[in-house]
Coordinates of N, CA and C in Angstrom, one line a residue:
M133 N 61.7 118.6 156.5 CA 63.0 119.2 156.2 C 63.2 119.6 154.8
K134 N 62.7 118.7 153.8 CA 62.7 119.0 152.4 C 61.9 120.4 152.2
K135 N 60.9 120.6 152.8 CA 60.1 121.8 152.7 C 60.8 123.0 153.1
S136 N 61.5 122.9 154.2 CA 62.2 124.1 154.8 C 63.5 124.4 153.9
V137 N 64.1 123.4 153.3 CA 65.2 123.6 152.4 C 64.6 124.3 151.1
R138 N 63.5 123.9 150.6 CA 62.8 124.5 149.5 C 62.5 126.1 149.8
I139 N 62.0 126.3 150.9 CA 61.7 127.5 151.3 C 63.0 128.4 151.4
I140 N 64.0 127.9 152.1 CA 65.2 128.7 152.1 C 65.9 128.9 150.7
V141 N 65.9 128.0 149.8 CA 66.3 128.2 148.4 C 65.5 129.1 147.7
A142 N 64.2 129.1 147.9 CA 63.4 130.2 147.2 C 63.6 131.5 147.8
L143 N 63.8 131.6 149.0 CA 64.2 133.0 149.7 C 65.5 133.5 149.2
L144 N 66.5 132.6 149.1 CA 67.8 133.0 148.6 C 67.6 133.4 147.1
F145 N 66.9 132.6 146.3 CA 66.8 133.0 144.9 C 66.0 134.4 144.8
M146 N 65.1 134.7 145.6 CA 64.3 135.9 145.5 C 65.3 137.1 145.9
M147 N 66.0 136.9 146.9 CA 66.9 137.9 147.4 C 68.0 138.1 146.4
S148 N 68.6 137.1 145.8 CA 69.6 137.4 144.8 C 69.0 138.1 143.6
T149 N 67.8 137.7 143.2 CA 67.1 138.4 142.0 C 66.9 139.8 142.4
A150 N 66.4 140.0 143.6 CA 66.1 141.5 144.0 C 67.4 142.3 143.9
F151 N 68.6 141.7 144.4 CA 69.9 142.3 144.4 C 70.3 142.6 142.9
F152 N 70.2 141.7 142.1 CA 70.6 141.9 140.7 C 69.7 143.1 140.0
V153 N 68.4 143.0 140.2 CA 67.5 144.0 139.8 C 67.9 145.4 140.3
Q154 N 68.2 145.5 141.6 CA 68.6 146.7 142.1 C 69.9 147.2 141.6
C155 N 70.8 146.3 141.4 CA 72.1 146.8 140.7 C 72.0 147.2 139.3
G156 N 71.1 146.5 138.5 CA 70.7 146.9 137.2 C 70.2 148.3 137.2
D157 N 69.2 148.6 138.0 CA 68.5 149.8 138.2 C 69.6 151.0 138.4
S158 N 70.5 150.7 139.3 CA 71.5 151.7 139.6 C 72.4 152.1 138.4
G159 N 72.7 151.1 137.7 CA 73.4 151.4 136.4 C 72.7 152.2 135.5
E160 N 71.4 151.9 135.3 CA 70.6 152.7 134.4 C 70.4 154.1 135.0
M161 N 70.3 154.3 136.4 CA 70.1 155.6 136.9 C 71.4 156.3 136.7
E162 N 72.6 155.8 136.8 CA 73.9 156.4 136.5 C 73.9 156.8 135.2
A163 N 73.5 156.1 134.2 CA 73.4 156.4 132.8 C 72.6 157.6 132.5
D164 N 71.4 157.5 133.2 CA 70.4 158.6 133.1 C 71.0 159.9 133.7
N165 N 71.7 159.8 134.8 CA 72.4 161.0 135.4 C 73.4 161.5 134.5
N166 N 74.2 160.6 133.9 CA 75.3 161.0 132.9 C 74.8 161.8 131.7
F167 N 73.7 161.2 131.2 CA 73.0 161.8 130.0 C 72.6 163.2 130.3
E168 N 71.9 163.3 131.5 CA 71.4 164.7 131.9 C 72.5 165.6 132.2
Q169 N 73.6 165.2 132.8 CA 74.7 166.0 133.1 C 75.4 166.4 131.9
E170 N 75.6 165.7 131.0 CA 76.3 166.0 129.7 C 75.4 166.9 128.9
R171 N 74.1 166.7 128.9 CA 73.3 167.5 128.2 C 73.2 168.9 128.8
E172 N 73.1 169.0 130.1 CA 73.1 170.3 130.7 C 74.4 171.1 130.5
E173 N 75.5 170.4 130.6 CA 76.9 171.0 130.3 C 76.9 171.5 128.9
L174 N 76.6 170.7 127.9 CA 76.6 171.2 126.5 C 75.6 172.4 126.3
L175 N 74.5 172.2 126.9 CA 73.4 173.3 126.7 C 74.0 174.6 127.4
A176 N 74.6 174.6 128.4 CA 75.2 175.8 129.2 C 76.3 176.4 128.2
D177 N 77.2 175.5 127.6 CA 78.2 176.0 126.7 C 77.6 176.7 125.5
L178 N 76.6 176.2 125.0 CA 75.9 176.7 123.7 C 75.2 178.0 124.1
E179 N 74.6 178.1 125.3 CA 73.9 179.3 125.6 C 74.9 180.4 126.0
D180 N 76.1 180.0 126.5 CA 77.1 181.1 126.7 C 77.6 181.6 125.4
L181 N 77.8 180.7 124.4 CA 78.3 181.1 123.1 C 77.2 181.9 122.5
E182 N 76.0 181.6 122.6 CA 74.9 182.4 122.0 C 74.8 183.7 122.6
Q183 N 75.0 183.8 123.9 CA 75.0 185.1 124.6 C 76.1 186.0 124.0
N184 N 77.3 185.5 123.9 CA 78.5 186.2 123.4 C 78.2 186.8 122.0
I185 N 77.6 185.9 121.1 CA 77.3 186.2 119.7 C 76.3 187.3 119.7
N186 N 75.3 187.2 120.6 CA 74.2 188.3 120.7 C 74.8 189.6 121.1
E187 N 75.8 189.6 122.0 CA 76.4 190.8 122.5 C 77.2 191.5 121.4
D188 N 77.9 190.6 120.7 CA 78.7 191.2 119.6 C 77.9 191.5 118.3
L189 N 76.8 190.9 118.1 CA 75.9 191.4 117.1 C 75.2 192.7 117.4
D190 N 74.9 192.9 118.7 CA 74.4 194.2 119.2 C 75.5 195.3 119.0
E191 N 76.6 195.1 119.4 CA 77.7 196.1 119.3 C 78.1 196.3 117.8
L192 N 78.1 195.4 117.0 CA 78.4 195.4 115.6 C 77.3 196.2 114.9
G193 N 76.0 195.8 115.2 CA 74.9 196.6 114.7 C 74.9 198.1 114.9
T194 N 75.2 198.4 116.1 CA 75.4 199.8 116.5 C 76.5 200.5 115.6
R195 N 77.6 199.8 115.4 CA 78.8 200.3 114.6 C 78.3 200.5 113.2
I196 N 77.4 199.7 112.6 CA 77.1 199.7 111.3 C 76.1 201.0 111.2
E197 N 75.2 201.1 112.2 CA 74.3 202.1 112.1 C 75.1 203.6 112.2
D198 N 76.1 203.5 113.1 CA 76.9 204.8 113.2 C 77.7 205.2 112.0
A199 N 78.2 204.0 111.3 CA 79.1 204.3 110.2 C 78.4 204.8 109.0
G200 N 77.2 204.4 108.8 CA 76.3 204.9 107.7 C 76.9 204.6 106.4
E201 N 77.2 205.6 105.6 CA 77.7 205.5 104.2 C 79.2 205.1 104.2
D202 N 79.9 205.3 105.3 CA 81.3 205.0 105.5 C 81.6 203.5 105.9
L203 N 80.5 202.8 105.9 CA 80.7 201.4 106.3 C 81.5 200.6 105.4
D204 N 82.6 199.9 106.0 CA 83.5 199.0 105.3 C 82.7 197.7 105.0
E205 N 82.9 197.2 103.8 CA 82.1 196.0 103.4 C 82.4 194.8 104.3
G206 N 83.7 194.8 104.8 CA 84.0 193.7 105.7 C 83.2 193.6 107.0
V207 N 82.9 194.7 107.4 CA 82.0 194.8 108.6 C 80.7 194.3 108.4
Q208 N 80.0 194.7 107.3 CA 78.7 194.0 107.0 C 78.8 192.5 106.8
E209 N 79.9 192.2 106.1 CA 80.1 190.6 105.9 C 80.2 189.9 107.3
A210 N 81.0 190.5 108.2 CA 81.1 189.9 109.4 C 79.9 189.8 110.2
Y211 N 79.0 190.9 110.1 CA 77.7 190.8 110.8 C 76.9 189.8 110.2
N212 N 76.8 189.6 108.9 CA 76.0 188.7 108.3 C 76.5 187.2 108.7
E213 N 77.8 186.9 108.7 CA 78.4 185.7 109.2 C 78.1 185.4 110.5
L214 N 78.1 186.4 111.4 CA 77.8 186.3 112.8 C 76.3 185.9 113.0
Q215 N 75.4 186.4 112.2 CA 74.0 186.1 112.2 C 73.8 184.6 111.8
D216 N 74.6 184.1 110.8 CA 74.6 182.8 110.5 C 74.9 181.9 111.6
Q217 N 76.0 182.3 112.3 CA 76.6 181.4 113.4 C 75.5 181.4 114.6
Q218 N 74.8 182.6 114.7 CA 73.8 182.6 115.8 C 72.7 181.7 115.5
N219 N 72.3 181.6 114.2 CA 71.3 180.6 113.8 C 71.6 179.2 114.0
E220 N 72.9 178.9 113.7 CA 73.3 177.5 114.0 C 73.4 177.2 115.4
V221 N 73.8 178.1 116.2 CA 73.8 177.9 117.7 C 72.4 177.7 118.2
E222 N 71.6 178.5 117.7 CA 70.1 178.3 118.1 C 69.5 176.9 117.7
E223 N 69.9 176.5 116.5 CA 69.4 175.2 116.0 C 70.0 174.0 117.0
A224 N 71.3 174.3 117.3 CA 72.0 173.3 118.2 C 71.4 173.2 119.5
I225 N 71.0 174.3 120.1 CA 70.4 174.4 121.4 C 69.2 173.6 121.3
T226 N 68.3 173.9 120.2 CA 67.0 173.1 120.1 C 67.3 171.6 120.1
E227 N 68.2 171.2 119.3 CA 68.6 169.8 119.1 C 68.9 169.2 120.4
V228 N 69.8 170.0 121.3 CA 70.2 169.3 122.6 C 69.0 169.3 123.5
E229 N 68.2 170.4 123.5 CA 67.1 170.4 124.4 C 66.0 169.3 124.1
N230 N 65.9 168.9 122.8 CA 65.0 167.8 122.4 C 65.6 166.5 122.3
A231 N 66.8 166.4 122.8 CA 67.6 165.0 122.6 C 67.0 164.0 123.5
T232 N 67.0 162.8 123.2 CA 66.6 161.7 124.0 C 67.8 160.9 124.4
E233 N 67.8 160.1 125.4 CA 68.9 159.3 125.9 C 69.4 158.3 124.7
D234 N 68.4 157.8 124.0 CA 68.6 156.8 122.9 C 69.6 157.4 121.8
G235 N 69.2 158.7 121.5 CA 70.0 159.3 120.3 C 71.1 160.3 120.9
W236 N 71.3 160.4 122.1 CA 72.2 161.3 122.7 C 73.6 161.3 122.1
E237 N 74.2 160.1 121.9 CA 75.6 160.1 121.4 C 75.7 160.8 120.1
N238 N 74.8 160.6 119.2 CA 74.8 161.2 117.9 C 74.6 162.6 118.0
V239 N 73.6 163.1 118.9 CA 73.3 164.5 119.0 C 74.5 165.2 119.6
K240 N 75.1 164.6 120.6 CA 76.2 165.2 121.4 C 77.4 165.4 120.4
S241 N 77.7 164.4 119.6 CA 78.8 164.5 118.7 C 78.6 165.5 117.6
N242 N 77.3 165.5 117.1 CA 77.1 166.6 116.0 C 77.2 168.0 116.7
T243 N 76.5 168.1 117.7 CA 76.4 169.5 118.4 C 77.8 170.0 118.9
Q244 N 78.7 169.0 119.4 CA 79.9 169.4 119.9 C 80.8 169.9 118.8
E245 N 80.6 169.3 117.6 CA 81.3 169.6 116.4 C 80.8 171.1 115.9
V246 N 79.6 171.3 116.1 CA 79.1 172.7 115.7 C 79.7 173.8 116.7
Y247 N 79.5 173.4 117.9 CA 80.0 174.2 119.0 C 81.6 174.6 118.8
D248 N 82.3 173.5 118.6 CA 83.8 173.8 118.3 C 84.1 174.6 117.1
D249 N 83.4 174.4 116.0 CA 83.5 175.2 114.8 C 83.3 176.5 115.0
I250 N 82.1 176.8 115.6 CA 81.6 178.2 115.8 C 82.4 178.9 116.8
S251 N 82.8 178.3 117.8 CA 83.7 178.8 118.8 C 85.0 179.3 118.3
D252 N 85.5 178.4 117.5 CA 86.8 178.8 116.8 C 86.7 180.0 115.9
Q253 N 85.6 179.9 115.0 CA 85.3 181.0 114.0 C 85.1 182.3 114.9
F254 N 84.3 182.2 115.9 CA 84.0 183.3 116.7 C 85.2 184.0 117.3
A255 N 86.0 183.2 117.9 CA 87.4 183.7 118.4 C 88.2 184.3 117.3
Q256 N 88.2 183.7 116.1 CA 89.0 184.3 115.1 C 88.4 185.6 114.5
W257 N 87.1 185.7 114.6 CA 86.3 186.8 114.1 C 86.6 187.9 115.1
Q258 N 86.6 187.7 116.5 CA 86.9 188.7 117.4 C 88.3 189.2 117.3
Q259 N 89.2 188.4 117.0 CA 90.7 188.8 116.8 C 90.7 189.7 115.5
D260 N 90.0 189.3 114.5 CA 90.1 190.2 113.3 C 89.5 191.6 113.6
L261 N 88.4 191.5 114.3 CA 87.9 192.7 114.6 C 88.7 193.6 115.4
E262 N 89.5 193.1 116.5 CA 90.4 193.8 117.2 C 91.5 194.3 116.3
N263 N 92.1 193.5 115.3 CA 93.0 194.0 114.5 C 92.4 195.2 113.6
L264 N 91.3 195.1 113.2 CA 90.6 196.1 112.4 C 90.5 197.4 113.2
E265 N 90.1 197.4 114.5 CA 90.1 198.5 115.3 C 91.5 199.1 115.5
I266 N 92.5 198.4 115.6 CA 93.8 198.9 115.8 C 94.2 199.6 114.5
D267 N 94.0 199.1 113.3 CA 94.2 199.7 112.1 C 93.5 201.0 112.0
I268 N 92.2 201.0 112.2 CA 91.4 202.2 112.1 C 92.0 203.3 113.2
D269 N 92.3 202.9 114.4 CA 92.9 203.9 115.3 C 94.1 204.4 114.8
A270 N 95.0 203.6 114.2 CA 96.3 204.0 113.7 C 96.2 204.9 112.6
N271 N 95.1 204.8 111.8 CA 94.9 205.6 110.5 C 94.1 206.9 111.0
S272 N 93.7 207.0 112.0 CA 92.8 208.1 112.5 C 93.6 209.4 112.8

């Protein structure tokens, strides 16, 4: 009888241990999935921003070539600033791609800040460019 009680206790102990290990693994898997999901979302946002910057750089580069000697200094400055932003976004993409789960919170925070700053600057730059186009059209 004592032997069967010991066997039952041992089986219950093993089952409860297996249950706790399994629960612990699902929490880790959830954290892994959360890390991967956050990383993919931030990476997609950065890649979209990079694409928008590249498109505007191409358009602005064409305008600079077409303007030749009549180029306004502000346009060249805007182009240079946009190139700097493009470089920052590329660096942020690399940082996110190389991020590990252990350092994710720090990478995410820094990269999100870069994304927010550049997105705001980019939106302001696009607004300034639209205003410049309106002024040019009005003066033509």
